CSV table of C-alpha atoms in Angstrom, one decimal:
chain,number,residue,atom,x,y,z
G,13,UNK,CA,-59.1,20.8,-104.2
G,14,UNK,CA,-61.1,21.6,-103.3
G,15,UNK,CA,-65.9,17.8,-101.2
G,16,UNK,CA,-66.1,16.0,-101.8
G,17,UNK,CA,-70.4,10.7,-97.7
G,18,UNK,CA,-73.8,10.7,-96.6
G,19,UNK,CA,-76.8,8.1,-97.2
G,20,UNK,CA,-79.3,7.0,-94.4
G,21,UNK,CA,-77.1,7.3,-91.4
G,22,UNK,CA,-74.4,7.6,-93.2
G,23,UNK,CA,-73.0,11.3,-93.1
G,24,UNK,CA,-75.5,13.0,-94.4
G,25,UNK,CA,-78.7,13.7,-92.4
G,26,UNK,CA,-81.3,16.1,-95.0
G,27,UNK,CA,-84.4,15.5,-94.2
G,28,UNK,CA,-86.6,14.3,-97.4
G,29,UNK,CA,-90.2,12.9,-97.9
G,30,UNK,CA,-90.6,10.0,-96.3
G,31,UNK,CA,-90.9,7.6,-99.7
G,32,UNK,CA,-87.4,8.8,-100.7
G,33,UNK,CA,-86.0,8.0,-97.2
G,34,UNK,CA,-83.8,4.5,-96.7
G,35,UNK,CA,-84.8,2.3,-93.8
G,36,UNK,CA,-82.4,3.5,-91.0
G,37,UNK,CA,-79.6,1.3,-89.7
G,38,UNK,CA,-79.2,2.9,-86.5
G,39,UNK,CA,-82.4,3.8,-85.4
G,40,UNK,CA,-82.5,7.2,-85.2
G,41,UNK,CA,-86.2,7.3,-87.0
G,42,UNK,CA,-87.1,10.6,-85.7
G,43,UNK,CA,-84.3,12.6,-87.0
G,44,UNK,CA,-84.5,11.3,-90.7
G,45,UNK,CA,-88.5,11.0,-90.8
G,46,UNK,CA,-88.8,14.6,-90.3
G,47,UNK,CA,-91.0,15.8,-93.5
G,48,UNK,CA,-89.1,18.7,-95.3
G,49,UNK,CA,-91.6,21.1,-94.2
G,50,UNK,CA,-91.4,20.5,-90.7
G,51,UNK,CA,-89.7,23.7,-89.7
G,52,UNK,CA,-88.2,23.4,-85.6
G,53,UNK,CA,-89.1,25.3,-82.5
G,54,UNK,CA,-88.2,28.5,-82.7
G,55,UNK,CA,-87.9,28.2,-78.8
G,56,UNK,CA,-85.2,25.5,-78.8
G,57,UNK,CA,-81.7,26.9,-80.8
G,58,UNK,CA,-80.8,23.0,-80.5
G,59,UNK,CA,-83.6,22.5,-82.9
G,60,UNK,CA,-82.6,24.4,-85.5
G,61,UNK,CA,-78.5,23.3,-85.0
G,62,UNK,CA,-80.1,19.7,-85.5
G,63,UNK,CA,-81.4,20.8,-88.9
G,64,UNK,CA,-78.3,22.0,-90.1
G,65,UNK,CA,-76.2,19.7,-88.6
G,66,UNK,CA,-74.3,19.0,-91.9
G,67,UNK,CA,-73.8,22.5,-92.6
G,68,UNK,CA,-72.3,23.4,-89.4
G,69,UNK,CA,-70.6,20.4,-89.2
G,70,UNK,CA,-69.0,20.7,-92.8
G,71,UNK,CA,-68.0,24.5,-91.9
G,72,UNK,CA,-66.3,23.5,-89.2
G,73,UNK,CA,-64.1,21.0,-90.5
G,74,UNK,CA,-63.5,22.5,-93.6
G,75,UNK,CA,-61.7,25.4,-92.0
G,76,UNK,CA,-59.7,23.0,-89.7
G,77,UNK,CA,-58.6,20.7,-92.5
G,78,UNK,CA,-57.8,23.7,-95.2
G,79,UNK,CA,-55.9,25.4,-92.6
G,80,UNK,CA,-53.8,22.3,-91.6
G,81,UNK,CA,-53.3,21.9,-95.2
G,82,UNK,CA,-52.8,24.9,-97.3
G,83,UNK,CA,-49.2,24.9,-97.4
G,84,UNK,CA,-48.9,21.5,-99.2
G,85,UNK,CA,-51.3,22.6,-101.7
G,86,UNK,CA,-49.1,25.6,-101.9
G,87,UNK,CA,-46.4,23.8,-102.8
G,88,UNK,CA,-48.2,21.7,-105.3
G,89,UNK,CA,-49.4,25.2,-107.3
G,90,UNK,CA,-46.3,26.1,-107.6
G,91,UNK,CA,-44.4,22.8,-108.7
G,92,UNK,CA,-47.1,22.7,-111.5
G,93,UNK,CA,-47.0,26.2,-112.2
G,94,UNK,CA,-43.1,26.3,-112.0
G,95,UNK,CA,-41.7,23.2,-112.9
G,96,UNK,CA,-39.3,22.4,-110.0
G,97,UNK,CA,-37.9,19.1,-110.2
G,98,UNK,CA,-38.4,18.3,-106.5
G,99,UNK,CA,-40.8,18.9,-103.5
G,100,UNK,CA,-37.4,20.0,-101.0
G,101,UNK,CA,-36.0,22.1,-103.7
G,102,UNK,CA,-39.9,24.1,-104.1
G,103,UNK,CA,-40.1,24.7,-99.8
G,104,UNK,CA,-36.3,26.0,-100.1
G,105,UNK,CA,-36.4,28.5,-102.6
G,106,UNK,CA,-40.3,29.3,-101.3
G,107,UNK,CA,-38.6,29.8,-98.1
G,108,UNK,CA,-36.0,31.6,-98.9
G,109,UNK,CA,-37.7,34.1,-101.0
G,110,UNK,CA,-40.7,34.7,-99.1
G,111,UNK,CA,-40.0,33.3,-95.7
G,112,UNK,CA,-42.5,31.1,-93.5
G,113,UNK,CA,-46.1,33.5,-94.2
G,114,UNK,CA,-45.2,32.5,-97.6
G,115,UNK,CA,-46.4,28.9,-97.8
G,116,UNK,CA,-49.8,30.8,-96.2
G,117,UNK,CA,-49.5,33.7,-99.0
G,118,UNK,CA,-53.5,33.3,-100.2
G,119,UNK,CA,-55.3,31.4,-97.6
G,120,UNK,CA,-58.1,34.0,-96.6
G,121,UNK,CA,-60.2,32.2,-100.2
G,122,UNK,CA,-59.8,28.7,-99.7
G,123,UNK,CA,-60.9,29.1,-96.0
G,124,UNK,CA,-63.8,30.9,-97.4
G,125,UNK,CA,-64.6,29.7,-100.8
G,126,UNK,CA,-63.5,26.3,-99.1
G,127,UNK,CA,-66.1,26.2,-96.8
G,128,UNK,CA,-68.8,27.2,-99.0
G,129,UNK,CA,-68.3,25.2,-101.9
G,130,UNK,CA,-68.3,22.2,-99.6
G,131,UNK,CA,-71.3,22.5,-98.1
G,132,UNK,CA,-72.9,23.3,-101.5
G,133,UNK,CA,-71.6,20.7,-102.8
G,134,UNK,CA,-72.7,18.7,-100.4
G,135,UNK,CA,-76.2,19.8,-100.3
G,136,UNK,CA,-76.4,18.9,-104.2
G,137,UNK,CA,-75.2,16.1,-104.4
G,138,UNK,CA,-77.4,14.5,-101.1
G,139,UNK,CA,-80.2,15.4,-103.3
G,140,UNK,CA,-78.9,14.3,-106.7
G,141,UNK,CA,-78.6,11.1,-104.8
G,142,UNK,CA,-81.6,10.7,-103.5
G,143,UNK,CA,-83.2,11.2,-107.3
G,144,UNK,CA,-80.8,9.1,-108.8
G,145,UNK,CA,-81.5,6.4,-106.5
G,146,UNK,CA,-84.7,6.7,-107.0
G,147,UNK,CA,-84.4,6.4,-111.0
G,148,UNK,CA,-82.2,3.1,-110.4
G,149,UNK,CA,-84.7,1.3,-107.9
G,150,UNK,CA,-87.3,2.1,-110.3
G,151,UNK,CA,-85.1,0.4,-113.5
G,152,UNK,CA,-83.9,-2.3,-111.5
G,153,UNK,CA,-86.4,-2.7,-108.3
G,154,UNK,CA,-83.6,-2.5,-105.5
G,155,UNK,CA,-82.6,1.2,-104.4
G,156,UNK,CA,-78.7,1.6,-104.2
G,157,UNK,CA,-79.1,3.5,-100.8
G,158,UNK,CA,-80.7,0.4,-99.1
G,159,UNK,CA,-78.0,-1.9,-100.3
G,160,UNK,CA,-75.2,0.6,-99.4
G,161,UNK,CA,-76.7,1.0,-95.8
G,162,UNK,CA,-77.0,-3.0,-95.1
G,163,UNK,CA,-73.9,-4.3,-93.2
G,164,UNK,CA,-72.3,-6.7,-94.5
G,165,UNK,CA,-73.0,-6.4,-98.5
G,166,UNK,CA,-70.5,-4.6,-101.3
G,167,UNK,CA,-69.7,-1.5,-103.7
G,168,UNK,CA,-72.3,-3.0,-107.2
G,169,UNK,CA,-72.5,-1.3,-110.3
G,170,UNK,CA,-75.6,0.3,-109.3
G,171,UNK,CA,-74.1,2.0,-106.4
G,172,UNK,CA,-71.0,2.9,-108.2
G,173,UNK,CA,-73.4,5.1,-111.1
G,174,UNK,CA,-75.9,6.4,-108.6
G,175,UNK,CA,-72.8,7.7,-106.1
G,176,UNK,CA,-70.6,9.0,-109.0
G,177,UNK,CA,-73.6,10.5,-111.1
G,178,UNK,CA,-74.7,12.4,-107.9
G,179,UNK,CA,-71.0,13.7,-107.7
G,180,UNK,CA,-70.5,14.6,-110.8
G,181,UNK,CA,-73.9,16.8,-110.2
G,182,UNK,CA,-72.4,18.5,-107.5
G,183,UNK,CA,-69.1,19.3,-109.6
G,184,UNK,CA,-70.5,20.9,-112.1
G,185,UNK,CA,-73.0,23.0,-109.9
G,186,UNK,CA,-70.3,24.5,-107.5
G,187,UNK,CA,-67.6,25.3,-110.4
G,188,UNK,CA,-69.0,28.6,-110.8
G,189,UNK,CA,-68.9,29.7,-107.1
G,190,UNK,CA,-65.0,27.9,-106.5
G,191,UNK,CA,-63.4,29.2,-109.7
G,192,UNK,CA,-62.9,32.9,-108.9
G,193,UNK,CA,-61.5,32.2,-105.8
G,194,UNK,CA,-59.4,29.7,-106.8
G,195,UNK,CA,-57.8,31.6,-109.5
G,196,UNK,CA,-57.3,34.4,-106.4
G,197,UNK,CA,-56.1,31.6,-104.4
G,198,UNK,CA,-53.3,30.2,-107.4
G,199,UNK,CA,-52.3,34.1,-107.8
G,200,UNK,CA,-51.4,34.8,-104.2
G,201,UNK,CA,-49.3,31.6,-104.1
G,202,UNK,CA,-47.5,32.2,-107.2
G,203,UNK,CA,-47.0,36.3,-107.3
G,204,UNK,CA,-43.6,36.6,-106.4
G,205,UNK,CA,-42.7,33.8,-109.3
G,206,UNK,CA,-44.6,35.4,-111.5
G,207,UNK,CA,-43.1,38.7,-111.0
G,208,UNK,CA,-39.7,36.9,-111.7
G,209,UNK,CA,-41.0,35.7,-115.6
G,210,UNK,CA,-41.1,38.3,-118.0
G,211,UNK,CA,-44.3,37.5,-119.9
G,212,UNK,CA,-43.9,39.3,-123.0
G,213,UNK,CA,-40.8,41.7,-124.5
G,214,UNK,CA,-42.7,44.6,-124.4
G,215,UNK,CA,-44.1,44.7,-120.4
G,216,UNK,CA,-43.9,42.5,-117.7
G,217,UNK,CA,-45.6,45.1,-115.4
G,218,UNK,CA,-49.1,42.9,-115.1
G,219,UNK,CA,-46.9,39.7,-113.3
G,220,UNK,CA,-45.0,42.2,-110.9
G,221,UNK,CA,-48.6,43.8,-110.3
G,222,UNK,CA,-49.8,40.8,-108.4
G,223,UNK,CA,-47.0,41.0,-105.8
G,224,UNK,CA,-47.8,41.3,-101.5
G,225,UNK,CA,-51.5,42.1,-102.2
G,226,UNK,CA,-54.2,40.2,-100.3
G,227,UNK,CA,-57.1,38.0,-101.4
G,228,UNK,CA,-59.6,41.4,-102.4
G,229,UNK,CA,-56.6,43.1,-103.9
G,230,UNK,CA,-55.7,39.9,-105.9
G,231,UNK,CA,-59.4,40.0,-107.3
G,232,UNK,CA,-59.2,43.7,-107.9
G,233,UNK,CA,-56.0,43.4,-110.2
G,234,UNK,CA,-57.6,40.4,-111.9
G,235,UNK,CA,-60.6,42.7,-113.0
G,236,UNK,CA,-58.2,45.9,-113.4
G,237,UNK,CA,-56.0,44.0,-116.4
G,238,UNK,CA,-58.9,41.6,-117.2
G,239,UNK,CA,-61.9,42.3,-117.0
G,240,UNK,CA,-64.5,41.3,-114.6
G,241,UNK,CA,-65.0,37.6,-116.6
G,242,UNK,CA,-61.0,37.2,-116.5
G,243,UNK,CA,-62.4,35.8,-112.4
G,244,UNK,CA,-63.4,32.9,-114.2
G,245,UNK,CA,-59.9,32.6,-116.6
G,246,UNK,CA,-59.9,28.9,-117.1
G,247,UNK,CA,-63.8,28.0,-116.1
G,248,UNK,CA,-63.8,25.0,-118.5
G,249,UNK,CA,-60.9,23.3,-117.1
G,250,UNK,CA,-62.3,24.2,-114.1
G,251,UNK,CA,-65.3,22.6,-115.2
G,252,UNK,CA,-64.0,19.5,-116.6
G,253,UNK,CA,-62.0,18.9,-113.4
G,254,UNK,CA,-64.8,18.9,-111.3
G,255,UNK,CA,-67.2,17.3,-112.6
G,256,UNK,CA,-64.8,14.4,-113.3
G,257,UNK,CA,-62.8,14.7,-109.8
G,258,UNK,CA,-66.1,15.2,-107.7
G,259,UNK,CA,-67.2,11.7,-109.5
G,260,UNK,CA,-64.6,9.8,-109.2
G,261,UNK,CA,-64.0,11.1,-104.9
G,262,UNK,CA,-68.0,10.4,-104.1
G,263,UNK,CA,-68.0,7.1,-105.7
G,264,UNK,CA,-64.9,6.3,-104.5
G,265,UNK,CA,-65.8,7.7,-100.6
G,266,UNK,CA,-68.9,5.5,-100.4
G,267,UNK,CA,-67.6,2.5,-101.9
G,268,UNK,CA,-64.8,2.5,-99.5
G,269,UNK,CA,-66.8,3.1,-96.7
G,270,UNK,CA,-69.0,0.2,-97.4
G,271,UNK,CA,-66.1,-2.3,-98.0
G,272,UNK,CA,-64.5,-0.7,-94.8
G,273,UNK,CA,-67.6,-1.1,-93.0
G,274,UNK,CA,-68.1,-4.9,-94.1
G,275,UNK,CA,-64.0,-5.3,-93.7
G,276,UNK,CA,-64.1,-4.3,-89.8
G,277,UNK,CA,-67.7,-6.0,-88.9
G,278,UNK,CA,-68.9,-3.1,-87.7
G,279,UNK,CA,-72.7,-2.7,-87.7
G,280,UNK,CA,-73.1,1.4,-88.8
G,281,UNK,CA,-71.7,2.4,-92.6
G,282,UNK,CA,-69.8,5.2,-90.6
G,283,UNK,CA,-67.7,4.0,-87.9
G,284,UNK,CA,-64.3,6.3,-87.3
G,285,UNK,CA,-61.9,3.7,-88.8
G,286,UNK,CA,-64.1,3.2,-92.2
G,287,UNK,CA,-64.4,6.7,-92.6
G,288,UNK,CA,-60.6,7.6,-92.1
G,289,UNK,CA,-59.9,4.7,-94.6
G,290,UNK,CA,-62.6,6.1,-97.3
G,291,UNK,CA,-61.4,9.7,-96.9
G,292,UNK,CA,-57.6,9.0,-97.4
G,293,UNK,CA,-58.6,6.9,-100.5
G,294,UNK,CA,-60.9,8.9,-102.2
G,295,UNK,CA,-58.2,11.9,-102.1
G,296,UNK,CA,-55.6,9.4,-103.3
G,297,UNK,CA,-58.0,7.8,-106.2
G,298,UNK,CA,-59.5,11.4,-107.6
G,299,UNK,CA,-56.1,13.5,-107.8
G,300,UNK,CA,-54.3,10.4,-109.4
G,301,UNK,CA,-57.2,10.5,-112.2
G,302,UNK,CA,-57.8,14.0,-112.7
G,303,UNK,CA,-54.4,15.6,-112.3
G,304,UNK,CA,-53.0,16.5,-115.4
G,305,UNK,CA,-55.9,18.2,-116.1
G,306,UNK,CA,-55.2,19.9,-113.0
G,307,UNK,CA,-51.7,20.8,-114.1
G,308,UNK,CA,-52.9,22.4,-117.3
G,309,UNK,CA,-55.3,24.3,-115.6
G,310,UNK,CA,-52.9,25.6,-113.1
G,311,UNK,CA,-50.3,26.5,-116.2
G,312,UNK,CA,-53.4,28.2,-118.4
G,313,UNK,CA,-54.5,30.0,-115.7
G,314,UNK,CA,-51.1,31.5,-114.5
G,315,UNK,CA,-50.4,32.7,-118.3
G,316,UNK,CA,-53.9,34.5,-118.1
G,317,UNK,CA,-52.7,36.3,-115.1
G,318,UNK,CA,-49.6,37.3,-117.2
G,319,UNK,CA,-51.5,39.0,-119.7
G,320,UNK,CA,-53.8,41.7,-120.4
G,321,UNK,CA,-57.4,41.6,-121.5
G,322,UNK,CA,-57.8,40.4,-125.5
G,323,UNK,CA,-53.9,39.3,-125.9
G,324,UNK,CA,-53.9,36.0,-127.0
G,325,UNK,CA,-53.4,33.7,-124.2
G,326,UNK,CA,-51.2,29.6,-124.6
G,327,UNK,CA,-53.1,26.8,-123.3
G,328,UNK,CA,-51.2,23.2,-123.0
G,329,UNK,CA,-52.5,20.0,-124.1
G,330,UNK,CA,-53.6,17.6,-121.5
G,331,UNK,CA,-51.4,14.6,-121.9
G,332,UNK,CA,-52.3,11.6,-119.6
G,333,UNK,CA,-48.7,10.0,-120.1
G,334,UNK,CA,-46.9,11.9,-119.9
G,335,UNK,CA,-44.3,12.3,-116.7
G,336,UNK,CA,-43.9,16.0,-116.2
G,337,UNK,CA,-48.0,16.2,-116.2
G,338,UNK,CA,-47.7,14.9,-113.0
G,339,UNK,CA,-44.9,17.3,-111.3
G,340,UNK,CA,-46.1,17.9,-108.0
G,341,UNK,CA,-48.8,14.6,-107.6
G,342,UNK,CA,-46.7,13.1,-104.1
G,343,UNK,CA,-47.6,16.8,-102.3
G,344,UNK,CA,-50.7,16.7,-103.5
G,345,UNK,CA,-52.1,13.0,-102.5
G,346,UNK,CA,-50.3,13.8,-99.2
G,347,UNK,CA,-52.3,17.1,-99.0
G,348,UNK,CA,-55.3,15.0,-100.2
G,349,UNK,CA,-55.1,12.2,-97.3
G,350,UNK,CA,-54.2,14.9,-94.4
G,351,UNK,CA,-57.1,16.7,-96.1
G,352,UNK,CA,-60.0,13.8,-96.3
G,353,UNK,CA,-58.9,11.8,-92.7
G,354,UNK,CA,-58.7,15.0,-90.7
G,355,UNK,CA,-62.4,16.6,-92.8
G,356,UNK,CA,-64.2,13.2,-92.6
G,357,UNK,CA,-62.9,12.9,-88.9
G,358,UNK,CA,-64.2,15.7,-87.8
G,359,UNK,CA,-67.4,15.8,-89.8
G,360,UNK,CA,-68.5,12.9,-88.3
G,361,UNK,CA,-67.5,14.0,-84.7
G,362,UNK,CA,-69.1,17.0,-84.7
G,363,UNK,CA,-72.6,15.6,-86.1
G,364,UNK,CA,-72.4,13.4,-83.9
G,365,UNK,CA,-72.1,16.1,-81.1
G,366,UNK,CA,-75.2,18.1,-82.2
G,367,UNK,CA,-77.2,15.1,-82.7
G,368,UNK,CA,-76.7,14.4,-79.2
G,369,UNK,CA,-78.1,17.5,-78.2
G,370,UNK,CA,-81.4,17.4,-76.1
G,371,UNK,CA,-84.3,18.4,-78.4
């Protein structure tokens, strides 16, 4: 799991023509009135950190909050992956077995791929906001961004589409650079159980091959018994769980913030204590609505990994109600609040930081 909490001042500061731009609520006119094409001073560095402010920004606290969080989503893989009936019995036999690097085993892709698919993502779906905004204020006269941004006012129905159809956008676009290196990621955490399941009668040598080997030697054995498309072993779950998760966590996000916002009185959409609130929440909401599909993606992909290329591979219904599609769902909304509060947190310190940098 995985970005993704932007509009006028809200987190997200790309500068756009100025017709598309939302009146600013907190007056910083010069830094969001920048035409696109207005490249900085090649003699100040603080011009061009300005200008990709939400890049840096996002980089930084995506490796902060993936590293402070891996473990837990650890745990989850292999709960789903595994079926262990509770979250202390999964850390003591993971302990056990592969001591305390274990509940790391696999981190080097998410700290990568992590870092990259966020900032992607949230690159496509600022702009996938700004043109669905633009679509809406031209069907119903009133642009969502200006009613999001004006203290005071609440989550509509126009808000809701234009922030969800923007995420949804950014889901599908980023599915095809996060799936390789979330199937690498799933591997490394599940190797030594998967070297314990015989996969067929015949061999079980392809599970024990993905024991102790790193996150390039994970991707090499995927391609060895695979192929080089067995990277992307499980793309349309992948897909579908994006697109619908990344819908549900940007609608959620802004909606939050804005009741947040009008909740504590505060006069910006992004004060620290709305967007803790928003981030927790938007974990909490997506994961509850998109994890079984989650669960079967985890399950398909791990029996892909157990077999060679062209061998005929089980795939589990997704099943909505029922219980044991949710094994693993309390360690991964915890994972998914930690996650959010300490991302969002940091995002918005950090921009905040460069932004007061002298130009």
């Amino acid at each position: 799991m995985s970005g993704q909490e932007q509009q006028g001042e809200v987190i997200f500061h790309f500068s756009l023509p100025h017709h598309t731009q939302p009146p600013s609520i907190n007056g910083n006119h010069k830094s969001q009135n920048r035409p696109p094409e207005a490249m900085p001073n090649q003699d100040h560095p603080q011009a061009w950190v300005k200008m990709y402010r939400t890049e840096i920004a996002a980089s930084v606290s995506s490796v902060l909050s993936t590293s402070a969080s891996y473990p837990l989503d650890s745990i989850k893989t292999r709960m789903q992956a595994y079926g262990f009936r509770s979250v202390t019995g999964c850390i003591r036999h993971s302990y056990q077995t592969e001591g305390l690097k274990g509940f790391w085993r696999g981190s080097a892709a998410p700290l990568f791929s992590v870092t990259l698919v966020r900032t992607a993502s949230f690159s496509v779906y600022q702009k996938a906001k700004y043109l669905y905004a633009g679509w809406l204020q031209g069907l119903t006269g009133t642009s969502p961004l200006v009613h999001v941004n004006t203290p005071g006012t609440y989550p509509n129905l126009a808000t809701a589409l234009c922030f969800g159809a923007a995420g949804a956008t950014a889901g599908a676009a980023v599915s095809t650079i996060a799936c390789p290196f979330e199937l690498t990621k799933l591997s490394a955490q599940i190797s030594v159980l998967m070297a314990k399941t015989k996969a067929s009668s015949l061999d079980d040598s392809i599970s024990r091959s993905y024991q102790k080997k790193g996150t390039f030697g994970t991707a090499a054995n995927i391609i060895k018994h695979r192929g080089v498309l067995g990277l992307y072993s499980g793309f349309r779950l992948h897909l579908l769980r994006d697109v619908a998760g990344t819908a549900v966590y940007f609608a959620t996000y802004e909606s939050c913030k804005q009741v947040a916002g009008s909740a504590f009185n505060t006069t910006t959409a992004s004060s620290p204590a709305a967007v803790a609130v928003a981030g927790a929440m938007c974990g909490l909401v997506s994961w509850a609505c998109i994890y079984p599909i989650d669960s079967v993606k985890s399950v398909y992909q791990r029996n892909c990994l157990m077999h060679g290329r062209g061998e005929p591979v089980n795939r589990p219904k997704i099943e909505f109600f029922n219980r044991n599609s949710y094994r693993g769902l309390s360690v991964s909304m915890g994972r998914s609040c930690v996650v959010n509060v300490i991302f969002f947190s940091m995002f918005e310190f950090v921009k905040r930081r460069i932004n007061a940098l002298e130009d």
